[in-house]
Coordinates of C-alpha atoms in Angstrom, one line a residue:
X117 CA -39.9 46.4 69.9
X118 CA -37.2 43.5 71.1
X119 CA -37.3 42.0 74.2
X120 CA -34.0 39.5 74.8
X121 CA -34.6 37.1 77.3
X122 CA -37.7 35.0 78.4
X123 CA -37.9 35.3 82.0
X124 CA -39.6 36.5 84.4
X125 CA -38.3 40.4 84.1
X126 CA -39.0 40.2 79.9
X127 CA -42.5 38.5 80.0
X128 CA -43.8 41.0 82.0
X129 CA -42.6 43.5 79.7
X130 CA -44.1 42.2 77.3
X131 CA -47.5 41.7 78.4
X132 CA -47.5 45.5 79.4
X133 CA -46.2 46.1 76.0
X134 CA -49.2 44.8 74.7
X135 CA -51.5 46.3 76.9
X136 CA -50.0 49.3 76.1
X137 CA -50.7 48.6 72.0
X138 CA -47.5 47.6 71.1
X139 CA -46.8 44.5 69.7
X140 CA -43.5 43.1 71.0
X141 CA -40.8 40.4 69.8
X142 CA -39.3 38.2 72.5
X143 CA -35.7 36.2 72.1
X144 CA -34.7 33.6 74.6
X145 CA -31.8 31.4 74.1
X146 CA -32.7 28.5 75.6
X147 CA -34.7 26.5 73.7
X148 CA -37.1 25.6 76.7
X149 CA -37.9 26.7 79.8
X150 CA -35.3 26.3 82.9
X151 CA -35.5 23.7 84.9
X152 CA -32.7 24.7 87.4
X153 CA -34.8 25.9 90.8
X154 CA -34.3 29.8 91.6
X155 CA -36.3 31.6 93.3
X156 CA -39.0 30.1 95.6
X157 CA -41.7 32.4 95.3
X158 CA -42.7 36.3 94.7
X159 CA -42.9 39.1 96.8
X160 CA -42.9 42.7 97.8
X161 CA -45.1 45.2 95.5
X162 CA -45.2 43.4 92.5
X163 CA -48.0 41.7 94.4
X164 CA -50.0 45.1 94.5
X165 CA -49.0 45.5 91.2
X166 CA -50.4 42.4 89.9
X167 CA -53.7 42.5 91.8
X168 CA -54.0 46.3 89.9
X169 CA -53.6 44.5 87.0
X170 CA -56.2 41.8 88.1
X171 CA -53.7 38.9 87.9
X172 CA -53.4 38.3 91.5
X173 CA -56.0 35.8 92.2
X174 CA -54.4 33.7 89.1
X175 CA -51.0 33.8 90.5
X176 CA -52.3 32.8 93.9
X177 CA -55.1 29.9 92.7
X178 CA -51.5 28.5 91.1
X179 CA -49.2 28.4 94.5
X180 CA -47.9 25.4 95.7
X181 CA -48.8 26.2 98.8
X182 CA -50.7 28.2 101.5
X183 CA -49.5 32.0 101.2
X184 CA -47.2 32.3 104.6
X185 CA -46.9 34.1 107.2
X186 CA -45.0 37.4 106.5
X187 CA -42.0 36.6 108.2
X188 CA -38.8 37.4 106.5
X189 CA -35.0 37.1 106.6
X190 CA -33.1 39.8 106.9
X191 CA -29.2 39.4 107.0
X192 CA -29.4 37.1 109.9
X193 CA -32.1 38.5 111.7
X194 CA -35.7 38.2 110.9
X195 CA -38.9 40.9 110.1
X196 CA -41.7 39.5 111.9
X197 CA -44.7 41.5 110.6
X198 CA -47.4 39.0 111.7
X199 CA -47.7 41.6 114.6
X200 CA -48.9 44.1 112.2
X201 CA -52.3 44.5 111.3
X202 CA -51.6 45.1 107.7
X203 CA -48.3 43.7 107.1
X204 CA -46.1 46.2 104.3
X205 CA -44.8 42.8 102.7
X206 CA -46.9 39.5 101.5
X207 CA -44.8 36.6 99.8
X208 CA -46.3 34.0 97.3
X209 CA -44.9 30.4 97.2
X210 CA -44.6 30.2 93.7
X211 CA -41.7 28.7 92.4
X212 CA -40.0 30.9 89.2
X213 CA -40.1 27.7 86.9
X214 CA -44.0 28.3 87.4
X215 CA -44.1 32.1 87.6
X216 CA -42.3 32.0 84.0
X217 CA -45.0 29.6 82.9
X218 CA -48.3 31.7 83.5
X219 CA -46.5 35.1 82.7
X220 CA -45.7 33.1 79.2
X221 CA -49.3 31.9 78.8
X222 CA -50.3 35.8 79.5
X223 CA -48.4 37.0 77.3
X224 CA -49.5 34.4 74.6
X225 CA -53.3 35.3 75.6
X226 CA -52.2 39.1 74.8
X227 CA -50.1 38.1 71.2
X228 CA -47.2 38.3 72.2
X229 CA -44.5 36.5 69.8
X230 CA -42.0 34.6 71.6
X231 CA -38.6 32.5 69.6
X232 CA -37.0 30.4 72.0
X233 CA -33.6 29.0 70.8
X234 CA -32.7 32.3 69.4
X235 CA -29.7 33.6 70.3
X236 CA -28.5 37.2 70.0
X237 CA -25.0 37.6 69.1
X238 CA -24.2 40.9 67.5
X239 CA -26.2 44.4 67.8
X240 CA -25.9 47.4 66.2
X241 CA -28.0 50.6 66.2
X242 CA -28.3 54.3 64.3
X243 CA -30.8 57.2 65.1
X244 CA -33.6 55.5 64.1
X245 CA -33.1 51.8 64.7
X246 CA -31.6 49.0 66.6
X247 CA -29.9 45.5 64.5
X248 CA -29.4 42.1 66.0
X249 CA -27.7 39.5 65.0
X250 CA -29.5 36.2 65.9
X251 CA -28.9 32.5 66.0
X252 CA -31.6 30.8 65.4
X253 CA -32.4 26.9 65.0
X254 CA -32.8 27.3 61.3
X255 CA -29.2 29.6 61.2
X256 CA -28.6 32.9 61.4
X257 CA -30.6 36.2 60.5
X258 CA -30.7 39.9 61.1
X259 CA -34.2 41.7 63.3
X260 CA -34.0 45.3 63.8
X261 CA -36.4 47.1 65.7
X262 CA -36.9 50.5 67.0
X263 CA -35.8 50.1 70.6
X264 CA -34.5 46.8 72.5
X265 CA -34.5 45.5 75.7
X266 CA -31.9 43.6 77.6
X267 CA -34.1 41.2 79.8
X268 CA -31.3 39.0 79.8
X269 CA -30.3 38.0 83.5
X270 CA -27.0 38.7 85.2
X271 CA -24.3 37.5 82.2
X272 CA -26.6 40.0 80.0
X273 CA -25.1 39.6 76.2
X274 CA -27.3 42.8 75.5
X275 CA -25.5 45.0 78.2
X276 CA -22.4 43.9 76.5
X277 CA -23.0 44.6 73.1
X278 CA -24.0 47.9 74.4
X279 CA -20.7 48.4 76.3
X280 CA -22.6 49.4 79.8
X281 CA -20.6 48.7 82.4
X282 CA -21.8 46.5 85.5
X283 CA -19.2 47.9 88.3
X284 CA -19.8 46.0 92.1
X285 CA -18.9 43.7 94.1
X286 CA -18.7 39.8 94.3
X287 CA -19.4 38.2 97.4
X288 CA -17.4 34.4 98.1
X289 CA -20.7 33.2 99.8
X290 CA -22.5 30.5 98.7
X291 CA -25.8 29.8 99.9
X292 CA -27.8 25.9 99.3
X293 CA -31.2 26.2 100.0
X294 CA -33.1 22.6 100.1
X295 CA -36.4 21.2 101.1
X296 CA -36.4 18.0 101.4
X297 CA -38.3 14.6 103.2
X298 CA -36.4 13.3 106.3
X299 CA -36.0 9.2 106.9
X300 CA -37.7 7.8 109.9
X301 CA -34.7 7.3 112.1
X302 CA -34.6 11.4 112.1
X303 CA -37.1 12.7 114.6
X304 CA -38.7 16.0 114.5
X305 CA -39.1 17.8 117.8
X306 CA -42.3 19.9 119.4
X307 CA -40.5 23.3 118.9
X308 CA -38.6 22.3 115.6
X309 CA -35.2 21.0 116.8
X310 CA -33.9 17.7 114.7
X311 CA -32.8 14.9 116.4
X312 CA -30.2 13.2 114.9
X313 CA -28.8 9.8 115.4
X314 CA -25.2 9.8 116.3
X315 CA -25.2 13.4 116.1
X316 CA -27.7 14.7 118.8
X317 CA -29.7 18.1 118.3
X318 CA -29.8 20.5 115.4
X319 CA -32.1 23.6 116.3
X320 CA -34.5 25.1 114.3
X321 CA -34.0 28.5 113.2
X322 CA -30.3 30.1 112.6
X323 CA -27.0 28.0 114.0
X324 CA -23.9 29.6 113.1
X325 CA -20.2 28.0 113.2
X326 CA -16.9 28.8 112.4
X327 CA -17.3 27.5 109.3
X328 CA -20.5 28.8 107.6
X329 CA -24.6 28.7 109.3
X330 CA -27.3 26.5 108.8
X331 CA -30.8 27.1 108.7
X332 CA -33.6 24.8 109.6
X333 CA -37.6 25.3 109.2
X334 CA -39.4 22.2 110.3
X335 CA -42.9 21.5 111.9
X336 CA -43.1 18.6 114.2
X337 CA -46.6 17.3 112.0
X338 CA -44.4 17.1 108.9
X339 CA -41.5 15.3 107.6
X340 CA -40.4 17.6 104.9
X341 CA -37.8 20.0 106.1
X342 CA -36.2 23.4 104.7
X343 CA -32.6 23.2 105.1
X344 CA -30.3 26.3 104.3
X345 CA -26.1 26.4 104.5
X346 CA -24.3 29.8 103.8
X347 CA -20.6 29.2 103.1
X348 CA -17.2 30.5 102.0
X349 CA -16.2 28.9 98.9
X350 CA -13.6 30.0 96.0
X351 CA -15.6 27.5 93.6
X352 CA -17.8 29.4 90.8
X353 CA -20.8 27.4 90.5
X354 CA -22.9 27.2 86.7
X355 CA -25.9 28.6 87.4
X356 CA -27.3 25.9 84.7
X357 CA -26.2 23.1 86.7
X358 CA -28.2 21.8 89.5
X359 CA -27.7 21.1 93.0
X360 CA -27.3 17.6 93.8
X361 CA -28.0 15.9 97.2
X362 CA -24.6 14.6 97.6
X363 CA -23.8 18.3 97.2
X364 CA -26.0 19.8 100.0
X365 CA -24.8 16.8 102.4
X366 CA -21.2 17.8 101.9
X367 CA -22.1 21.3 102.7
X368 CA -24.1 20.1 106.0
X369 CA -21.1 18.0 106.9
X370 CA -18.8 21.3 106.5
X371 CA -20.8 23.9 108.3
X372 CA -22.3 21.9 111.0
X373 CA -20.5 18.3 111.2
X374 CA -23.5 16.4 110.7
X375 CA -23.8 13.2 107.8
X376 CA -27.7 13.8 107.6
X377 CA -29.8 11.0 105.3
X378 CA -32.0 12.5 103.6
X379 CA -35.2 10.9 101.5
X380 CA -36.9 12.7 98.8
X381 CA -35.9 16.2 97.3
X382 CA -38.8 18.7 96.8
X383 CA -36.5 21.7 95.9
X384 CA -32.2 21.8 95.4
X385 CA -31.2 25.3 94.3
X386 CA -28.1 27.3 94.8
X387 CA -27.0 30.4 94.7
X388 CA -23.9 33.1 94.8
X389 CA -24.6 37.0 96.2
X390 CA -23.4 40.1 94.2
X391 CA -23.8 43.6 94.8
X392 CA -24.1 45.2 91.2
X393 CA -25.7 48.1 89.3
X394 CA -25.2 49.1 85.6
X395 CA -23.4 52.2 85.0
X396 CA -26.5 53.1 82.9
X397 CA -29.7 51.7 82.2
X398 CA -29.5 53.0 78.5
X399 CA -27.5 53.1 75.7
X400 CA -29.7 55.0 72.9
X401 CA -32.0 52.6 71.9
X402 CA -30.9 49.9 73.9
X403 CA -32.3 49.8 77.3
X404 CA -31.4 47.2 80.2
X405 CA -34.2 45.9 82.8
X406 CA -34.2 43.1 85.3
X407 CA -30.9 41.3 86.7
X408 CA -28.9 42.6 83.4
X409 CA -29.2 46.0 85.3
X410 CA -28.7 45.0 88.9
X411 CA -27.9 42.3 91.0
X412 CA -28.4 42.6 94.9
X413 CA -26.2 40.2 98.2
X414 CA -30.0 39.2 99.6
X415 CA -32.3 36.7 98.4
X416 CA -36.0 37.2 97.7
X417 CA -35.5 40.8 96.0
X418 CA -34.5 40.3 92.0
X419 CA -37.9 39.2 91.0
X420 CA -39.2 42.3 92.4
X421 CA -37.5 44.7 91.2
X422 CA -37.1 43.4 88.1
X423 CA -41.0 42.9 87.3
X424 CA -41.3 46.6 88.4
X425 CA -38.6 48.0 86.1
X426 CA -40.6 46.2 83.5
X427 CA -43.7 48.2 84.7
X428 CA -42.0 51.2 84.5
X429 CA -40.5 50.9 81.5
X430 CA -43.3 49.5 79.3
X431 CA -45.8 52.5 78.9
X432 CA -42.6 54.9 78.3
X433 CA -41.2 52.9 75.3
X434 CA -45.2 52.3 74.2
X435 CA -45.7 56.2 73.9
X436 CA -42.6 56.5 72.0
X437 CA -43.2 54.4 69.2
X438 CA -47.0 55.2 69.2
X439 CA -45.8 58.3 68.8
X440 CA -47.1 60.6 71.6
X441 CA -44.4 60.3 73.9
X442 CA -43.3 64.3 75.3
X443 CA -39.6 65.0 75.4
X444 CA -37.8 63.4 78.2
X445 CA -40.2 60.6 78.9
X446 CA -38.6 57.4 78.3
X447 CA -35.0 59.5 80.3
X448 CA -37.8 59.1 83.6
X449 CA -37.2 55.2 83.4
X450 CA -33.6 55.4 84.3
X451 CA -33.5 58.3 86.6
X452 CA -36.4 56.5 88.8
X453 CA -35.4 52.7 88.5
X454 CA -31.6 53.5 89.4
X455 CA -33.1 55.4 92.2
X456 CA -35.2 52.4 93.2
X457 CA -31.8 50.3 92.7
X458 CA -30.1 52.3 94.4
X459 CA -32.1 52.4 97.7
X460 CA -32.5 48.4 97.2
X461 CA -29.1 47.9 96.8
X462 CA -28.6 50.3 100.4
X463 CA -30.3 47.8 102.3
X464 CA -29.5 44.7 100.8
X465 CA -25.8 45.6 101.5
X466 CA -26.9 46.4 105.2
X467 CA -28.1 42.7 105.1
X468 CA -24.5 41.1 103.8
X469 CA -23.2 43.7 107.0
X470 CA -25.1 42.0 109.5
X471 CA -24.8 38.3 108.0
X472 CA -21.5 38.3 107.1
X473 CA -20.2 39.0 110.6
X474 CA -19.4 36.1 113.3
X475 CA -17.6 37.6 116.1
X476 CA -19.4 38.7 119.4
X477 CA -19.4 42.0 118.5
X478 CA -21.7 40.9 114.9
X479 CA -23.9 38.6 117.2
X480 CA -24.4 41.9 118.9
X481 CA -25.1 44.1 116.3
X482 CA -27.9 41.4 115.2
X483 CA -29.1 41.2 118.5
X484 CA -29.6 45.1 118.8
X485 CA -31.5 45.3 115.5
X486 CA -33.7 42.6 116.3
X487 CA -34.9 44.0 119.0
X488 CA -35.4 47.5 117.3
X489 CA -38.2 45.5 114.8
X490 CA -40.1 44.7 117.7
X491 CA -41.6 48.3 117.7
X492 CA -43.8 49.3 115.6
X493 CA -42.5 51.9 113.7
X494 CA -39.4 51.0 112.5
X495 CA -41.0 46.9 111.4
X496 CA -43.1 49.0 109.7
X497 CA -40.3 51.1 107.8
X498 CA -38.3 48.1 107.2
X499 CA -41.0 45.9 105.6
X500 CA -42.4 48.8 103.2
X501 CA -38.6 48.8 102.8
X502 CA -37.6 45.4 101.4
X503 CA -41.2 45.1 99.5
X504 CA -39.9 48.3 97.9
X505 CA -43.4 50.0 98.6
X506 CA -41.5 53.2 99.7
X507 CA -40.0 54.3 96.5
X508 CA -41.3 57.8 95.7
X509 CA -40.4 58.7 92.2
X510 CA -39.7 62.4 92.3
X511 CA -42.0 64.6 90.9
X512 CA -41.6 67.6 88.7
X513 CA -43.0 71.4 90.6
X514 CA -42.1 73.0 93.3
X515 CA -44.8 71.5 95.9
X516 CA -46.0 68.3 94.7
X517 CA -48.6 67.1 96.4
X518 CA -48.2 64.3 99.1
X519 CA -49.0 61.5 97.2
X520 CA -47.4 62.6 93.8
X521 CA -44.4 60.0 92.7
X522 CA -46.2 57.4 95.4
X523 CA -48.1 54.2 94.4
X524 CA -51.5 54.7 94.1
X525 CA -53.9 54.0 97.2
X526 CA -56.3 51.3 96.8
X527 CA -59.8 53.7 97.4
X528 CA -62.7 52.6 98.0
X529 CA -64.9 54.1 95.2
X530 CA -68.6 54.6 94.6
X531 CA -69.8 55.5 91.3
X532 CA -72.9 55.8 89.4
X533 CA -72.5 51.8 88.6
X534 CA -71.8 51.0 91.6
X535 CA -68.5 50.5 93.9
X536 CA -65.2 49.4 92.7
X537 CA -61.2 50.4 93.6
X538 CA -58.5 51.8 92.1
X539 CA -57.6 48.6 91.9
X540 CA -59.9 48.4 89.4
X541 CA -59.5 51.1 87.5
X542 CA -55.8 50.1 86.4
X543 CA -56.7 46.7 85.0
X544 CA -56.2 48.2 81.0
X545 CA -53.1 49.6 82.3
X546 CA -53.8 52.9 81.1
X547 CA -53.6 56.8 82.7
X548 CA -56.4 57.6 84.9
X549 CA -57.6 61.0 85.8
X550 CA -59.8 59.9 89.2
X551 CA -61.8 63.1 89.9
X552 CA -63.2 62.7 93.9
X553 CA -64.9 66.1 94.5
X554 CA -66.8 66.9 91.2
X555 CA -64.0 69.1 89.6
X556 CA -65.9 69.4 86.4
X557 CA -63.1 72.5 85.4
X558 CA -60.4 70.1 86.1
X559 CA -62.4 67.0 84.0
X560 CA -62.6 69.5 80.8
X561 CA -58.8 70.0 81.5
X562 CA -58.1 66.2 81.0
X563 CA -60.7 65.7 77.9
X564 CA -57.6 67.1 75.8
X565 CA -56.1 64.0 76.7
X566 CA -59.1 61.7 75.9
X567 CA -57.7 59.6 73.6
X568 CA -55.0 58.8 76.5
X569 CA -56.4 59.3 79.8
X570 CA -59.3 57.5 81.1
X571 CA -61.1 59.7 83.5
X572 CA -63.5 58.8 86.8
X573 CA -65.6 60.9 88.4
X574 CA -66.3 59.1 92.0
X575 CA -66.8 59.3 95.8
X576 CA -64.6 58.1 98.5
X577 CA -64.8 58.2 102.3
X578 CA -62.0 60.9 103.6
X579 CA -60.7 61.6 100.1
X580 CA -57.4 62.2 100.0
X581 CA -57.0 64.7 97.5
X582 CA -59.8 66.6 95.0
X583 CA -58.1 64.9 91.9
X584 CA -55.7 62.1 91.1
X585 CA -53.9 61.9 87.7
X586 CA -52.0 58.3 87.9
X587 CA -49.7 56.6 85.5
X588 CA -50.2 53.5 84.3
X589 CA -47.6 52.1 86.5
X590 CA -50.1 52.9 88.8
X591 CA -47.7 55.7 90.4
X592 CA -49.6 59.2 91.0
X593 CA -48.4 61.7 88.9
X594 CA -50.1 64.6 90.0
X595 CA -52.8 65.4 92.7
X596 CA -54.9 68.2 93.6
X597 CA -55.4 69.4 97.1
X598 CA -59.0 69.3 98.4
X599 CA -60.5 72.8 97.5
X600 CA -58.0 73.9 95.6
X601 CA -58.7 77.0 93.9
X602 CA -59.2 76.1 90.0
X603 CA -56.8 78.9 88.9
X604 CA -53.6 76.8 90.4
X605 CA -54.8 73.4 90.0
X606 CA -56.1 74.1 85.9
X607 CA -52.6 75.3 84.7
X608 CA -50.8 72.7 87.1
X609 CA -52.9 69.7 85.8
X610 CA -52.4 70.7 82.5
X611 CA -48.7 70.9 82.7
X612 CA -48.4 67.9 84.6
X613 CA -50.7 65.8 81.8
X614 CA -48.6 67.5 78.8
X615 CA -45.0 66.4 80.9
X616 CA -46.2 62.7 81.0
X617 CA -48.9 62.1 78.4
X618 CA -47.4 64.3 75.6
X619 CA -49.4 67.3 73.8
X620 CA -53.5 67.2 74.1

C-alpha cells in the first residue's frame, strides 16, 4: 500500500492501515511539515470517531485552547446549539499544523513508514499492481504497490495521473481569517464592539458592505481579536504563501474603510471557496480520498470529511490485500463516500446561497432561516448535518434494520468484567458482533468469522436491538430486532457477515 500525501486525510489512513495489519508507505512532497496556517481546529464526527478509537482525550490534552461553545457559521447565519442539551456538533481548537503533528507521531507509534521530499511524478498500473515514479532527495526511483492512494490535497498529482476528472465550480471569494493582539489606543467594548480612533465603532459579529463583510469576535477581558474579511477578488492566491499583516489591513481598509493598527499576529491564513467532486473516487487500483476527491464553498468541513473517507476506506483496502476481502467490498467505499460528498456538498452550497447574497431580499432570506434554528427540531437537523453525523450508508436487504448503515450508538454495557461502551469496543478497530439478549444461536453464527469478528456478549438498559454486527468504521452493518425469531435472523446474519467480512 501507497499513500501520497502527508496530511491530515493520509495520516489517518495510514494509522487505520496499520491497525488493520497492513503496513503502509507514505509520500509527501514537502520535505517538512507546512507552516502556512489552514484550518483552525477539528470538528463534526471525526470527534466520535476519534474517541471510538480512544484518541480523543490526546487530541484534546493538545488544544490550544478551551474546547468552545458549539456555535457555528453557517453561510452568514449562525447554528447556536448551546440551547441543546446534547449538541449534534463539538469543535476542537486545534490548529492543522498540530493535528498533522500527533496524527504523524501515531502513525510512527503504529510503524508506519513515512519519505517526506518524495515527489510522485509518473504512475502507471496493470491487473495486479500500481508503479510510481518518485523524486526523491537522493534522485529518482520506481515503488509499486498493490493499490495507491491519492491523499494529495486539492491540486492532487495522483487524480491526474489517473485521469479522474474534478468537474465544479470556483467561487471569486476570498476569505482572511486573522487573530490578532490589538494596541492600546483600540478599545474593546462590554458587548464586543471596537472602538476605533478616527474611525468610531466596528460591531462584533457580522457587518456587511458593498464591498465584501467583516467579521469580529472579541471579549471585552481580552486584547486578542478574531478578525474575518470575505471579498471579491480576481487574484489567485498560492496556497504556500502566507498572509501577511499588511495584507489583512488592506483587506480591512477595502471592505469596511477602516486603517486598523494592529500588534501581534497569533494566526494569518487565507483561503479561496470551491465547490468540487471527482468524477470517480477510483481508477482500478488507484483510489482518491480527502480534498483530492472533493472540495466544498464552507470552511470547517474538509478535515472532516476527509479523515472519514480515510476511515472508510482503510479496512476495505486492508481485507483486500490480506486477502479476505468478498466481491464488491472495496466498490462500497465510493458508492458511500460520494454519497456523503454529495449531501456535504448540498449544504455547503446552500451556505455560498445565503452568503453570497447582499440585497434586501438575501438579508431576508438570512433572517428567515435564522429564526427557523431557533426550534428545536430543525438546529437539531442542521447540526447532525454539518457534523455529517446523519450519513446513513445504505444497507443491503429488503428491511434493514433501523440502525443498519448508521454510526454506532455509544451503549452503556455491562459485562462479566465489568462496564464499558462501544466506545470501547472499537479501539482495535476491528468488526464487532455485540450480542445484547444472549443469542447464543446467533454467537455460533459469527464464530465462522472468528478470526475476523470480535464478538460481546453484554447487557444494556433499553437495548436497541437483540444483536449488532458493526464495521470497523464503527458503522452498523446489520442488526437484529429484539426477539427475532432465530430462523430469519441466522440466515440474515450470516449473509450480512459473508457480504462484508468475506467467506467464514
Amino acid at each position: 500500500m501507497i499513500i501520497v500525501g502527508a496530511g491530515p486525510t493520509g495520516l489517518m489512513l495510514a494509522a487505520e492501515l496499520r491497525l488493520a495489519g497492513v503496513r503502509p508507505l507514505v509520500l509527501e512532497r514537502k520535505a517538512q511539515r507546512r507552516d502556512v496556517p489552514k484550518a483552525g481546529g477539528l470538528g463534526g464526527q471525526i470527534l466520535e470517531l476519534l474517541r471510538y478509537r480512544g484518541l480523543l482525550d490526546r487530541f484534546a490534552a493538545a488544544c490550544t485552547d478551551p474546547m468552545p461553545a458549539p456555535r457555528f457559521p453557517f453561510g452568514g447565519v449562525h447554528l447556536d446549539l448551546t440551547q441543546l442539551a446534547d449538541p449534534p456538533m463539538h469543535a476542537l481548537p486545534l490548529p492543522q499544523q498540530l493535528l498533522e503533528r500527533l496524527l504523524e507521531e501515531r502513525a510512527g507509534e503504529l510503524g508506519v513508514e513515512l519519505r517526506r521530499g518524495h515527489e510522485v511524478v509518473g504512475a502507471s498500473q496493470d491487473d495486479a499492481a500500481v508503479t510510481l515514479d518518485v523524486r526523491g532527495p537522493d534522485g529518482p526511483y520506481q515503488v509499486t504497490a498493490r493499490y495507491v492512494v491519492g491523499c494529495d490535497g486539492a491540486r492532487s498529482r495522483v487524480r491526474e495521473l489517473a485521469g479522474i476528472a474534478f468537474p465544479g465550480t470556483v467561487y471569486p471569494e476570498v476569505n482572511r481569517l486573522a487573530q490578532v493582539t490589538l494596541p492600546d489606543e483600540v478599545a474593546v467594548l462590554g458587548n464586543g464592539d471596537l472602538d476605533v480612533p478616527g474611525f468610531g465603532v466596528i460591531r462584533a459579529g457580522f457587518t456587511r458592505t458593498e464591498s465584501g463583510l467583516l467579521g469580529v469576535g472579541s471579549s471585552p477581558d481580552s486584547r486578542v481579536v478574531s478578525l474575518y474579511t470575505t471579498e471579491d477578488e480576481s487574484t489567485e492566491y498560492d496556497d504556500d504563501v502566507p498572509m501577511t499583516v499588511p495584507e489583512l489591513q488592506d483587506s480591512l481598509r477595502r471592505v469596511v474603510g477602516v486603517d486598523l493598527r494592529v500588534g501581534e499576529a497569533l494566526r494569518l491564513s487565507r483561503f479561496t471557496f470551491k465547490a468540487r467532486q471527482a468524477e470517480r473516487y477510483r481508477d482500478g487500483r488507484i483510489l482518491l480520498a480527502g480534498d483530492a476527491a472533493h472540495l466544498f464553498p464552507a470552511t470547517g468541513i474538509a478535515l472532516n470529511a476527509g479523515m472519514l473517507d480515510a476511515v472508510n476506506l482503510a479496512w476495505k483496502l486492508a481485507a483486500e490485500v490480506r486477502g479476505w476481502a468478498p466481491s464488491g467490498l472495496l466498490a462500497t467505499y465510493q458508492e458511500e463516500r460520494q454519497l456523503a460528498g454529495a449531501r456535504t456538498m448540498r449544504h455547503t452550497r446552500a451556505q455560498v446561497a445565503l452568503r453570497r447574497g447582499h440585497d434586501a431580499a438575501a438579508e431576508a432570506l438570512r433572517e428567515v432561516f435564522q429564526e427557523l434554528l431557533t426550534d428545536e427540531q430543525p438546529l437539531r437537523r442542521m447540526g447532525a448535518m454539518v457534523a455529517g453525523g446523519d450519513i446513513r450508508y445504505p444497507m443491503p436487504g429488503s428491511h434493514p434494520h433501523p440502525l443498519a448503515g448508521a454510526f454506532a450508538p455509544d451503549l452503556t454495557l455491562h459485562t462479566g468484567q465489568g462496564m464499558t461502551g462501544v466506545a470501547e469496543l472499537m479501539h482495535a478497530a476491528r468488526p464487532v458482533l455485540l450480542d445484547l439478549a444472549d443469542r447464543a444461536d446467533l454467537r455460533e453464527v459469527a464464530a465462522e468469522w472468528r478470526d475476523r469478528v470480535d464478538v460481546h456478549p453484554a447487557k444494556t438498559d433499553q437495548r436497541p436491538a437483540d444483536v449488532l454486527l458493526i464495521r470497523p468504521d464503527a458503522h452498523v452493518a446489520w442488526a437484529a430486532g429484539p426477539d427475532e425469531p432465530a430462523g430469519t435472523a441466522a440466515p440474515a446474519l450470516r449473509e450480512a457477515l459473508s457480504t462484508w467480512f468475506g467467506a467464514p
